[in-house]
Short mmCIF file of C-alpha atoms and ligand atoms in Angstrom, two decimals:
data_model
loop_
_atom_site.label_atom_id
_atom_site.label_comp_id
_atom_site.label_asym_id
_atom_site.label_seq_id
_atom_site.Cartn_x
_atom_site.Cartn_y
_atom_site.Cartn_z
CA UNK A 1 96.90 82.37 112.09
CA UNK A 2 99.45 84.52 113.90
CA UNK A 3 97.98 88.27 114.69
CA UNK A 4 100.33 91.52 115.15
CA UNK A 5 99.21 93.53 118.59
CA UNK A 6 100.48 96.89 118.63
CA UNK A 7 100.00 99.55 120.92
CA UNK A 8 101.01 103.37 119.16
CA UNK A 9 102.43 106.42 120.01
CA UNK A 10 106.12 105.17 120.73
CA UNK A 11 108.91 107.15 118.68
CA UNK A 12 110.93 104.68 117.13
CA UNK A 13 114.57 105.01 118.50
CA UNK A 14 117.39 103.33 118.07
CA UNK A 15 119.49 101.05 115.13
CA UNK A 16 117.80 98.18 112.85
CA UNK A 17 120.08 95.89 111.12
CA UNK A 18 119.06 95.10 107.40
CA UNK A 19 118.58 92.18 105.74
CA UNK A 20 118.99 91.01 102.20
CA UNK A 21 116.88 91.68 99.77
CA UNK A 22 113.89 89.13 99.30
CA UNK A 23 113.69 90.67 95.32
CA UNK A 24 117.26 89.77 94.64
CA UNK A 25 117.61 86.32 96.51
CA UNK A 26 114.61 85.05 94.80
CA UNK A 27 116.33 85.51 90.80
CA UNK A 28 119.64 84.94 92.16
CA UNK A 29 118.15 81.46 93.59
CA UNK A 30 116.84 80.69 90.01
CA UNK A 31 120.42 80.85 88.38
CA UNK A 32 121.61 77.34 90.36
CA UNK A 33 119.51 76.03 87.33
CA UNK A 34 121.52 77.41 84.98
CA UNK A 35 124.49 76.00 86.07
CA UNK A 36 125.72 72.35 87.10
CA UNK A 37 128.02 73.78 89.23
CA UNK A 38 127.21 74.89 93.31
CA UNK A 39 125.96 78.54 93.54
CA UNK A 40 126.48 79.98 96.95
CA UNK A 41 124.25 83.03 98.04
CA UNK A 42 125.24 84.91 100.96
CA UNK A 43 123.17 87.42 102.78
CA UNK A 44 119.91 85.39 102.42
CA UNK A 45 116.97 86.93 104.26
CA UNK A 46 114.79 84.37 106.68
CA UNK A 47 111.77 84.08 104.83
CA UNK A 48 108.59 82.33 104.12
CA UNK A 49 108.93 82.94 99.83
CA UNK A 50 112.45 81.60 99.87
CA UNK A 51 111.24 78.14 101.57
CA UNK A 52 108.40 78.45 99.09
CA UNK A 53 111.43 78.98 96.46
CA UNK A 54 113.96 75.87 97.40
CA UNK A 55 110.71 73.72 97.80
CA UNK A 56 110.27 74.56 94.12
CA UNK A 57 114.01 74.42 93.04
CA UNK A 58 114.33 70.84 95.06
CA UNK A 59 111.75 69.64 92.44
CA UNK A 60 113.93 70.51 90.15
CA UNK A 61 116.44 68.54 91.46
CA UNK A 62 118.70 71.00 93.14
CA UNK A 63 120.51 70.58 96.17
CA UNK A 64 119.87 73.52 98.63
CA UNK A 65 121.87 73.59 101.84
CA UNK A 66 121.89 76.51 104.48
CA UNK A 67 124.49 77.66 106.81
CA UNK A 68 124.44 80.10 109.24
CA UNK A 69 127.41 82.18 110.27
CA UNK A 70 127.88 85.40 112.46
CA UNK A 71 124.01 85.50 111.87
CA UNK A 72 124.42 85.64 108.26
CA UNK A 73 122.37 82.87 106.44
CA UNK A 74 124.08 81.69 103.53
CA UNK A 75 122.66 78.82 100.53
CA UNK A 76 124.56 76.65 98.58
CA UNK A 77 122.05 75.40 95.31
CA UNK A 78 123.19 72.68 93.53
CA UNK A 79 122.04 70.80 90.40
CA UNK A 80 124.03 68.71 88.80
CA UNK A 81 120.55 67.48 86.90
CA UNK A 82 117.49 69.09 86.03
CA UNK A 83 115.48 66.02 87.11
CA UNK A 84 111.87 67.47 86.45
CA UNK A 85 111.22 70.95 84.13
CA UNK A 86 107.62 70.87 86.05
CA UNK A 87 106.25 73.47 88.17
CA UNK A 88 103.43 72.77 89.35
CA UNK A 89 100.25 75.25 90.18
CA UNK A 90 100.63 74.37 93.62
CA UNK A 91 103.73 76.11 94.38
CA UNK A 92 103.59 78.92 91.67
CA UNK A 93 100.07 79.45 92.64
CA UNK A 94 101.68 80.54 96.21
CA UNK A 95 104.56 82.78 94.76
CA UNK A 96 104.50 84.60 91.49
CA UNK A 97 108.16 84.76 91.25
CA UNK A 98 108.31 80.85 90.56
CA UNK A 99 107.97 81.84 86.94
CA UNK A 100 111.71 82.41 87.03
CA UNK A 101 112.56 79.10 86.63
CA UNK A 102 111.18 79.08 82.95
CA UNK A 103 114.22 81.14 81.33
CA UNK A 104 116.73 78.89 82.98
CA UNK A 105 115.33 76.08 82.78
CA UNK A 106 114.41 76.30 78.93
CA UNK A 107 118.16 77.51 78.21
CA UNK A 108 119.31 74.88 80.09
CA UNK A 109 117.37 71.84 79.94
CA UNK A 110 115.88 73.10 76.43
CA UNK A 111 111.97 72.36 77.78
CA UNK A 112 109.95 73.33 81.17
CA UNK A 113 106.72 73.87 82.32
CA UNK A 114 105.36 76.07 84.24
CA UNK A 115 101.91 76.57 85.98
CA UNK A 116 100.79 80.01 84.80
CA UNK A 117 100.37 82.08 88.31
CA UNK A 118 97.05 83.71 88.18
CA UNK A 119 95.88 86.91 89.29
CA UNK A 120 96.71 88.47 92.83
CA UNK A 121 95.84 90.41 95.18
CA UNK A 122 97.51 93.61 93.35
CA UNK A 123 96.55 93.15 90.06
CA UNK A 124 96.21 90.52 87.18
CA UNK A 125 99.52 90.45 86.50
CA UNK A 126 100.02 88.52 83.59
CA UNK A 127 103.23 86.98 82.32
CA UNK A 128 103.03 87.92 78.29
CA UNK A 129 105.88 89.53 78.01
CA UNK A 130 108.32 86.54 79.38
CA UNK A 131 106.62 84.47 77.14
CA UNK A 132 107.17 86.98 74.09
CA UNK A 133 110.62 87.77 75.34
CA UNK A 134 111.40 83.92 75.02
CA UNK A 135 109.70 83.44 72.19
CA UNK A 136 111.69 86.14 70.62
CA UNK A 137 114.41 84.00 71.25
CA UNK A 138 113.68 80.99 69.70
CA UNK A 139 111.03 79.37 72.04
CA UNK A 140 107.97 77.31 71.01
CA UNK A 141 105.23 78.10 73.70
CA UNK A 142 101.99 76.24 73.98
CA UNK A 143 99.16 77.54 76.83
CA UNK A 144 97.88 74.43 77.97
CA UNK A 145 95.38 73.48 81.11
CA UNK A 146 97.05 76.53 82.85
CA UNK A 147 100.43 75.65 82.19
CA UNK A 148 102.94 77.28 79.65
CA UNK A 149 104.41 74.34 77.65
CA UNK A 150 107.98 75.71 76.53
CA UNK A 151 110.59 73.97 74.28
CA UNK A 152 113.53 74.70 72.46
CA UNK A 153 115.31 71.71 71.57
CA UNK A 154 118.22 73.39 70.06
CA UNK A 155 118.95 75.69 72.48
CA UNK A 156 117.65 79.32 72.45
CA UNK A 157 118.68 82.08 69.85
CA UNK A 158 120.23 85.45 70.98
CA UNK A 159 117.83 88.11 69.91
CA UNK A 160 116.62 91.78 69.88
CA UNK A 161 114.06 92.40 71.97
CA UNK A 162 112.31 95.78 73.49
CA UNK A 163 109.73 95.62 76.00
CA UNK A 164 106.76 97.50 75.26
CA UNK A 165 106.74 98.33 79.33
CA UNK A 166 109.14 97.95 81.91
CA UNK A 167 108.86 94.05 83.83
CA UNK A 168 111.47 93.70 86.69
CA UNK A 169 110.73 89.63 86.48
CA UNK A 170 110.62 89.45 82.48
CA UNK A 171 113.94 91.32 82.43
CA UNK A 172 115.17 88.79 84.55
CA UNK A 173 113.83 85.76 83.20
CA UNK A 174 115.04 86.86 79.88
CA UNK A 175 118.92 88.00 81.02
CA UNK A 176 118.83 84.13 82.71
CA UNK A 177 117.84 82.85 79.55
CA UNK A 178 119.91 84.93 76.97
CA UNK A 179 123.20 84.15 79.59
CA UNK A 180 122.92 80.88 78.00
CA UNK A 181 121.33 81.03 74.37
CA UNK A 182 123.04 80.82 70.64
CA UNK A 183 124.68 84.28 69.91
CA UNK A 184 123.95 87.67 71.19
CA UNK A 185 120.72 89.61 72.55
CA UNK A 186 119.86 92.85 73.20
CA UNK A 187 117.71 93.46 75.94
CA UNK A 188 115.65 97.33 75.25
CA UNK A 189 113.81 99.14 77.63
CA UNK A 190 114.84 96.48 80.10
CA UNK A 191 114.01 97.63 84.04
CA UNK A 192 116.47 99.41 85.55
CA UNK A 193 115.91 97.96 89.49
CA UNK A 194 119.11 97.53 91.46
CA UNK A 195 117.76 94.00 91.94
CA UNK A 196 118.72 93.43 88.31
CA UNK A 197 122.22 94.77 88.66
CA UNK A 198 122.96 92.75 90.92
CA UNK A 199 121.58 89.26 89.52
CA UNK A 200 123.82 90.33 86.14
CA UNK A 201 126.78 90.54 88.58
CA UNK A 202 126.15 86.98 89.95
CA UNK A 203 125.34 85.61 86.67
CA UNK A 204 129.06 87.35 85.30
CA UNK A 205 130.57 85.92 88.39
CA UNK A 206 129.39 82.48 87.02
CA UNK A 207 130.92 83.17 83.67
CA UNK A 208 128.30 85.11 81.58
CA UNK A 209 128.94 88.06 79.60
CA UNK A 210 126.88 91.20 80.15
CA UNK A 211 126.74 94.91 79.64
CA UNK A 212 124.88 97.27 80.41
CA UNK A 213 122.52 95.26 83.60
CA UNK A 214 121.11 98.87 85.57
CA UNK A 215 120.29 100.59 82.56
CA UNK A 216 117.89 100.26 79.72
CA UNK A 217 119.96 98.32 77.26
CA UNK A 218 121.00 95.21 78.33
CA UNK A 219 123.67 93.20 75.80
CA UNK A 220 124.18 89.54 76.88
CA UNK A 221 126.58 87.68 74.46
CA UNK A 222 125.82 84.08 75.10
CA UNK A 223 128.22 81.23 76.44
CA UNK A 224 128.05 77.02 76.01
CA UNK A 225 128.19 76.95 79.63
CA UNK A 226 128.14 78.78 83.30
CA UNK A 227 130.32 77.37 86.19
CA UNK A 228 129.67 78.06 90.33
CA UNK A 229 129.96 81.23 91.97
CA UNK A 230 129.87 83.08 95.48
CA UNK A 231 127.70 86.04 95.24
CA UNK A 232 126.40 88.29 98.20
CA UNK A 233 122.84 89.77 98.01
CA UNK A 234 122.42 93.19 97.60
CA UNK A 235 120.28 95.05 101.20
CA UNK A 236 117.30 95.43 100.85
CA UNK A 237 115.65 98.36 99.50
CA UNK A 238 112.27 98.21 100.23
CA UNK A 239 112.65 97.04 104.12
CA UNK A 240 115.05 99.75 104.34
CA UNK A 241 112.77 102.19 102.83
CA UNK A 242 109.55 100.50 105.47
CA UNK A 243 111.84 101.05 108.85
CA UNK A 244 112.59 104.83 107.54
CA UNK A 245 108.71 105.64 106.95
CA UNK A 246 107.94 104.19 109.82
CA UNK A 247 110.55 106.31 112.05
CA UNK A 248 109.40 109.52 109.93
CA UNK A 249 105.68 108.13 110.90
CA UNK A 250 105.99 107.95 114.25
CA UNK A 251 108.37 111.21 115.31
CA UNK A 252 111.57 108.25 116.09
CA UNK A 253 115.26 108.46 115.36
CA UNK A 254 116.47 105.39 113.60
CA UNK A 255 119.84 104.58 112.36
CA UNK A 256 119.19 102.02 109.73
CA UNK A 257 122.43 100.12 109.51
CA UNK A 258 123.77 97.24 106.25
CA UNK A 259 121.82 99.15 103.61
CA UNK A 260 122.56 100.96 100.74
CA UNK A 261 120.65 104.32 100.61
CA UNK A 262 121.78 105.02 96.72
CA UNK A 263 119.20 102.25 95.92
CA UNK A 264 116.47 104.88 97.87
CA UNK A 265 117.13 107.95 95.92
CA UNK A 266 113.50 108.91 95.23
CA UNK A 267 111.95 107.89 98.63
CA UNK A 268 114.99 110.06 100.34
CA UNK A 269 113.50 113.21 98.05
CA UNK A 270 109.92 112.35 99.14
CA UNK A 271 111.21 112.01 103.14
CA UNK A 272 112.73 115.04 102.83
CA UNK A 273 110.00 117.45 101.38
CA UNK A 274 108.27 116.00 104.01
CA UNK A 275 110.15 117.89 107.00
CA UNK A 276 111.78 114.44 108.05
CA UNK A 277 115.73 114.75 108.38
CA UNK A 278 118.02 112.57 106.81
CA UNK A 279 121.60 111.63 106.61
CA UNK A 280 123.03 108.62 104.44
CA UNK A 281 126.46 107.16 104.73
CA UNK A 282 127.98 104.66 102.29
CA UNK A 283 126.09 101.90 104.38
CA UNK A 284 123.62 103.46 106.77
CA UNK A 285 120.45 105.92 106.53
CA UNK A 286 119.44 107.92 109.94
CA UNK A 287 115.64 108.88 109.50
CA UNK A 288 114.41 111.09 112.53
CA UNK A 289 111.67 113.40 112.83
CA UNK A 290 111.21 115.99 115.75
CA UNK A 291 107.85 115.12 117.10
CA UNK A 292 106.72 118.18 118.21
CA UNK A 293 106.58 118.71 113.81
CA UNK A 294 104.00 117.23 111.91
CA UNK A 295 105.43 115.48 108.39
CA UNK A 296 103.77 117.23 105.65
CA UNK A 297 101.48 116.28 102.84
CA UNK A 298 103.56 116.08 99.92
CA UNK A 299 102.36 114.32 96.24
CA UNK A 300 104.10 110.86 95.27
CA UNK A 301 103.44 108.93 92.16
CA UNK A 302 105.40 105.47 91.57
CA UNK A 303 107.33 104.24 88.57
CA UNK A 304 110.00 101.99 87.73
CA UNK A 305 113.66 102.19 89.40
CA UNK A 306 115.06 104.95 89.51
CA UNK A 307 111.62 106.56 90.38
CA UNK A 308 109.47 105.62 93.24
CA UNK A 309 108.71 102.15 93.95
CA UNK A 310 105.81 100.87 94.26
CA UNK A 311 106.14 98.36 96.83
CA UNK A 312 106.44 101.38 99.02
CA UNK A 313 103.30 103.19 98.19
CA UNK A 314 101.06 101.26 100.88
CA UNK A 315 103.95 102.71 103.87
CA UNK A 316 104.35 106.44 102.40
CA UNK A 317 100.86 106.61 102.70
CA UNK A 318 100.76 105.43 106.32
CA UNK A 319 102.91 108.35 107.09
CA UNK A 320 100.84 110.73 105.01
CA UNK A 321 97.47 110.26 106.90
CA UNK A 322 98.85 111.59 109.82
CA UNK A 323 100.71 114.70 108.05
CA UNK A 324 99.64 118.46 107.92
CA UNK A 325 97.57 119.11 104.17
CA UNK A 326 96.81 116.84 101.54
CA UNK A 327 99.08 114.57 99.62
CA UNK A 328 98.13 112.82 96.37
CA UNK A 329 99.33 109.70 95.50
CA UNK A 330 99.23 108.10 92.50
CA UNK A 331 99.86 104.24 91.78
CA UNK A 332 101.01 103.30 88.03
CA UNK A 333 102.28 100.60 88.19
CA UNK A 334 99.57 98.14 89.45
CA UNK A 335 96.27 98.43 88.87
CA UNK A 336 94.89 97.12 92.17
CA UNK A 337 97.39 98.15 94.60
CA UNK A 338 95.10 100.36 97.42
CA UNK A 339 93.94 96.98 99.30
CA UNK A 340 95.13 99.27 102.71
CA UNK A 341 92.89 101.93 102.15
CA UNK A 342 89.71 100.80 103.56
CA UNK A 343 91.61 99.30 106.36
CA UNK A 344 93.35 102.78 106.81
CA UNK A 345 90.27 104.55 106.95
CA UNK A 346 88.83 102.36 109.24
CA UNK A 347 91.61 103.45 111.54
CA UNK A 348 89.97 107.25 110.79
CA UNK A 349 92.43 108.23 107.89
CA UNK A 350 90.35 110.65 105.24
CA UNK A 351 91.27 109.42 101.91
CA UNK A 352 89.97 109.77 98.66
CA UNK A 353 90.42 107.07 95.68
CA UNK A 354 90.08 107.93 92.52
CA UNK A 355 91.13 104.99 90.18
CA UNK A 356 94.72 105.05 90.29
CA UNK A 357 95.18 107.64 92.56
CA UNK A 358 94.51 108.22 96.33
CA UNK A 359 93.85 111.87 97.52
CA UNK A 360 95.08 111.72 101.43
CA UNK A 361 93.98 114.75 103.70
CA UNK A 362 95.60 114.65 106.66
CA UNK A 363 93.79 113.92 109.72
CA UNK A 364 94.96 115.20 113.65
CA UNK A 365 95.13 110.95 114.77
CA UNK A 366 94.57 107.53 114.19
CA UNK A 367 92.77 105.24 116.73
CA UNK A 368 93.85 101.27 116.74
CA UNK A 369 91.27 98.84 115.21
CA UNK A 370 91.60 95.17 114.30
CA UNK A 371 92.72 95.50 110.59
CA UNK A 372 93.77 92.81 108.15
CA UNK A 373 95.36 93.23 103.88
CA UNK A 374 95.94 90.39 101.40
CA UNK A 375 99.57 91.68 100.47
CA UNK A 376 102.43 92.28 102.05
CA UNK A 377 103.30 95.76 101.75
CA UNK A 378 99.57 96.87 102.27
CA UNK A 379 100.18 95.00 105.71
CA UNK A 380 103.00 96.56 106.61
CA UNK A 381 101.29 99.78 105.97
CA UNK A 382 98.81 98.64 108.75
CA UNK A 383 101.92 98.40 111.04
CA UNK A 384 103.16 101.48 110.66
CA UNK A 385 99.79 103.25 111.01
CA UNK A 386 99.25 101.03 114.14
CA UNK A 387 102.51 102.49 115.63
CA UNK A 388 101.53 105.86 115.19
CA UNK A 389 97.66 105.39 116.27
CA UNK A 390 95.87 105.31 119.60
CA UNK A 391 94.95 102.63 121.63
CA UNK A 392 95.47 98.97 120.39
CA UNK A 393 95.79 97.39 116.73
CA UNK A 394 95.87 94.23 115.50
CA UNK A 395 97.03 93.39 112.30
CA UNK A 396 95.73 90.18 111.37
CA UNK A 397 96.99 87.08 108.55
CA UNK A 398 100.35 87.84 109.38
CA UNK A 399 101.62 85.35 107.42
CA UNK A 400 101.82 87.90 104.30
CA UNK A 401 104.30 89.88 106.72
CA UNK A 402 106.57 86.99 107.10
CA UNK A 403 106.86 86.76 103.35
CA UNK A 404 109.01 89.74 103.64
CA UNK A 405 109.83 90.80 106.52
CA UNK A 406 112.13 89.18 108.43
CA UNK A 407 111.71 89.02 112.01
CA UNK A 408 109.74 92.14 111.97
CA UNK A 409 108.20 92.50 115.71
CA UNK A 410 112.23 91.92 116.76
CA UNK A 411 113.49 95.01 114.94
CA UNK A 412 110.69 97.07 115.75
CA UNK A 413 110.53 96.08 119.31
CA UNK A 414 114.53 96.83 119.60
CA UNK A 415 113.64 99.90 118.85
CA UNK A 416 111.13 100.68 121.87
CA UNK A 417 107.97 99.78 119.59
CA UNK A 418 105.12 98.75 121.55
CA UNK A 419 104.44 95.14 119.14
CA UNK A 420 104.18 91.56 120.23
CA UNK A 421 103.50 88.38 118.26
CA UNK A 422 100.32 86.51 118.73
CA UNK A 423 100.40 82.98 117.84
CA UNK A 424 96.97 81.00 117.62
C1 LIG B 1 108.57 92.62 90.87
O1 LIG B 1 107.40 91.95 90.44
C2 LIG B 1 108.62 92.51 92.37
N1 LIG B 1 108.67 91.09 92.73
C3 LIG B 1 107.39 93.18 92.98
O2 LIG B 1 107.53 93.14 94.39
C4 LIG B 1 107.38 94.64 92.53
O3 LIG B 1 106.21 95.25 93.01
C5 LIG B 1 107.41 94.73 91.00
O4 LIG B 1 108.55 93.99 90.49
C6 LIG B 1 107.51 96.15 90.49
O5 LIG B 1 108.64 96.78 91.00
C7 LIG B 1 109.83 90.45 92.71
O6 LIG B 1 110.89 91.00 92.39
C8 LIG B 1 109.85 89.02 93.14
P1 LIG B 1 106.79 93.60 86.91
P2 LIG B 1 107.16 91.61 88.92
O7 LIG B 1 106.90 92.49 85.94
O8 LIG B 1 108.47 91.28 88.29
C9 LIG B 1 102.98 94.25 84.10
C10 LIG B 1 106.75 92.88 96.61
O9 LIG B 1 105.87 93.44 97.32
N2 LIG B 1 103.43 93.05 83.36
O10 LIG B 1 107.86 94.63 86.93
O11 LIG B 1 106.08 90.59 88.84
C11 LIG B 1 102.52 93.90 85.52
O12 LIG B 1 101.19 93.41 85.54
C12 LIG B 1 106.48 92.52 95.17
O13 LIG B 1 107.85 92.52 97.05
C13 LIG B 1 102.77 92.68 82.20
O14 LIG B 1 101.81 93.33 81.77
O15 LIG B 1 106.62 92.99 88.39
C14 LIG B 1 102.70 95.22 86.21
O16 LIG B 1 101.59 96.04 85.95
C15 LIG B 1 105.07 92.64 94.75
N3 LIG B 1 103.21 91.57 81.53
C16 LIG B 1 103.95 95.81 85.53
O17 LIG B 1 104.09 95.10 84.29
C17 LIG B 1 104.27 90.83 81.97
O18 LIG B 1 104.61 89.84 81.32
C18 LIG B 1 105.26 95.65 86.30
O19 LIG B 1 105.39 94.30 86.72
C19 LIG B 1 104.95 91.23 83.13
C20 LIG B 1 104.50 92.35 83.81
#
């Protein structure tokens, strides 16, 4: 298994290009099964979950082919058939977001089924609410040997349906699903992520008819068919908002370039209180910190979009165990999500947890140690707190780095990081 070797104390300095967003490609990858047509996705980030993804989608029987131009990696999905409404345990068990195939593929194909994914490392995570959602729509759902047995032989029914708490992945399973059902839904309390946004502007590009996708009412009005489109993935949010902890972290000056910094509103705020400095553009976001100042403790607490996210929680704390005074950080949205704490602390971070929320007091430095997590932000976390501590760290399984971050030891190594890849 690949290992991370870092050596800290290096400002970051200089320009990282972003990539697209892993959270966008993977929904926007789903939607070639809603459509017979090719479905091109541009801006598609080089990762291990979207392999995972078109392994999945080829059992489906589309036909994924990748280009690469200008260093832009673009997919064409296409499937003319759905020649097997299976997904099996073995690739869902790998990636949760494999339970996006079950909206399109029951609109489309009008049966599927899909290996229920489990519990992970952050939480149980259960998947009620697509199944509710989808049942409010018409769906007959049977739990069977792990596997949700969905049909709907007529097609699905528009319907009304409020979710009882905000699911990023049930909104979009259900706005997939509703693109293509009987009549009209109304989506309540739907998530508000920019990752949604922009999968309602593919699936409009392809001929659907939606209002409302980025706020909490979501009205789909469904059509008899969807035809191809050519839709370019959004930046991505939550590498953007990793690169700009990690320059606030270690005292650097990065120009983060290909982003969109009105996706980052709340971690911008949080940056800011902090004593770090920066200055957005339409596409770019320079984070810099003067070294000689210490960030400061400030409080964080995450929530869903517009608030702050919590796949950033693990790297805002990195920067925090380093900063002047306490900060208190709170976690509501999963339940298990503090997986980098004892790693932190083993690294000589002073933190506190206290169910969902971790009191930080800031500590004068960190010293390297060989650390590992069992989720990918969490191990990012370990990166950035291995950039900003003494001596050598090692961040081991690296593999759950790869799932999101592309090329990772490149960009930070462009930027005068002391990181190299260890391969075993
Ligand atoms: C998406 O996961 C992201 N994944 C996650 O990113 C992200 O952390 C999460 O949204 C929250 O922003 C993708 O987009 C592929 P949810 P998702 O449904 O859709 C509970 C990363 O690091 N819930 O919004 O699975 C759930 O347990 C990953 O890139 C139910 O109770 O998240 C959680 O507590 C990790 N029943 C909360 O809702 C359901 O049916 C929010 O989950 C669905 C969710």
């Amino acid at each position: 298994m690949d290992r991370l070797v870092m050596r800290g104390g290096r400002p970051l300095s200089g320009k990282i290009a972003i990539s697209g967003a892993k959270n966008a490609a993977l929904p926007l990858m789903t939607a070639t099964l809603l459509t017979q047509d090719p479905l091109t996705l541009r801006n598609i980030p080089d990762l291990a979950d979207i392999t995972t993804l078109s392994e999945l989608l080829s059992e489906h029987g589309a036909e994924i082919t990748l280009r690469k131009q200008d260093g832009v990696r673009s997919l064409t999905l296409s499937t003319p058939k759905i020649t097997c409404a299976v997904a099996s345990y073995d690739l869902v068990r790998k990636m949760r977001a494999s339970i996006l195939v079950l909206g399109p593929l029951l609109a489309r194909h009008g049966e599927a089924k899909v290996s229920l994914p489990g519990g992970c490392a952050i939480g149980t995570r259960p998947v009620d609410l697509h199944l509710k959602g989808l049942e409010a729509m018409g769906a007959k759902i049977e739990l069977e040997q792990g596997y949700v047995n969905a049909t709907a032989p007529k097609g699905l029914q528009g319907a009304s349906f409020r979710f009882p708490i905000v699911s990023v992945g049930a909104t979009e399973n259900l706005l997939m699903a509703a693109a293509l059902a009987h009549g009209d839904t109304v989506l309540e309390n739907a998530a508000r992520e920019p990752e949604i946004a922009d999968l309602a502007r593919c699936l409009m590009a392809m001929g659907a008819r939606i209002e409302g996708a980025g706020t909490e009412t979501i009205r789909i009005k469904g059509v008899a068919s969807l035809h191809g489109a050519d839709h370019l993935v959004l930046p991505d949010r939550i590498e953007t908002g990793t690169y700009a902890l990690a320059a606030a972290a270690t005292g650097g000056d990065v120009l983060l370039t290909q982003t969109d910094p009105e996706t980052l509103g709340a971690l911008v705020d949080l940056l800011v209180q902090a004593g770090a400095e920066v200055e957005a553009t339409r596409d770019t976001l320079r984070v810099r910190r003067d070294p000689a100042r210490r960030l400061i403790g400030v409080d964080a607490m995450t929530a869903p979009f517009p608030g702050f996210a919590t796949d950033l929680q693990a790297q805002f704390m990195a920067c925090m165990i380093t900063a002047t005074g306490a900060s208190m950080i709170s976690e509501t949205i999963f339940e298990n999500r503090f997986m980098h704490v004892p790693e932190l602390m083993r690294m000589g971070a002073n933190i506190n947890l206290h169910g969902g929320t971790a009191l930080v007091r800031g500590v004068d430095v960190l010293r390297g140690a060989p650390v590992m997590a069992t989720d990918l932000r969490a191990s990012v976390s370990l990166v950035i707190a291995g950039l900003t501590a003494q001596d050598e760290t090692v961040v081991n399984r690296v593999y759950h780095l790869d799932r999101g971050y592309e090329r990772i030891e490149a960009k930070l190594s462009a930027c005068g990081a002391d990181i190299s890849r260890v391969r075993d």
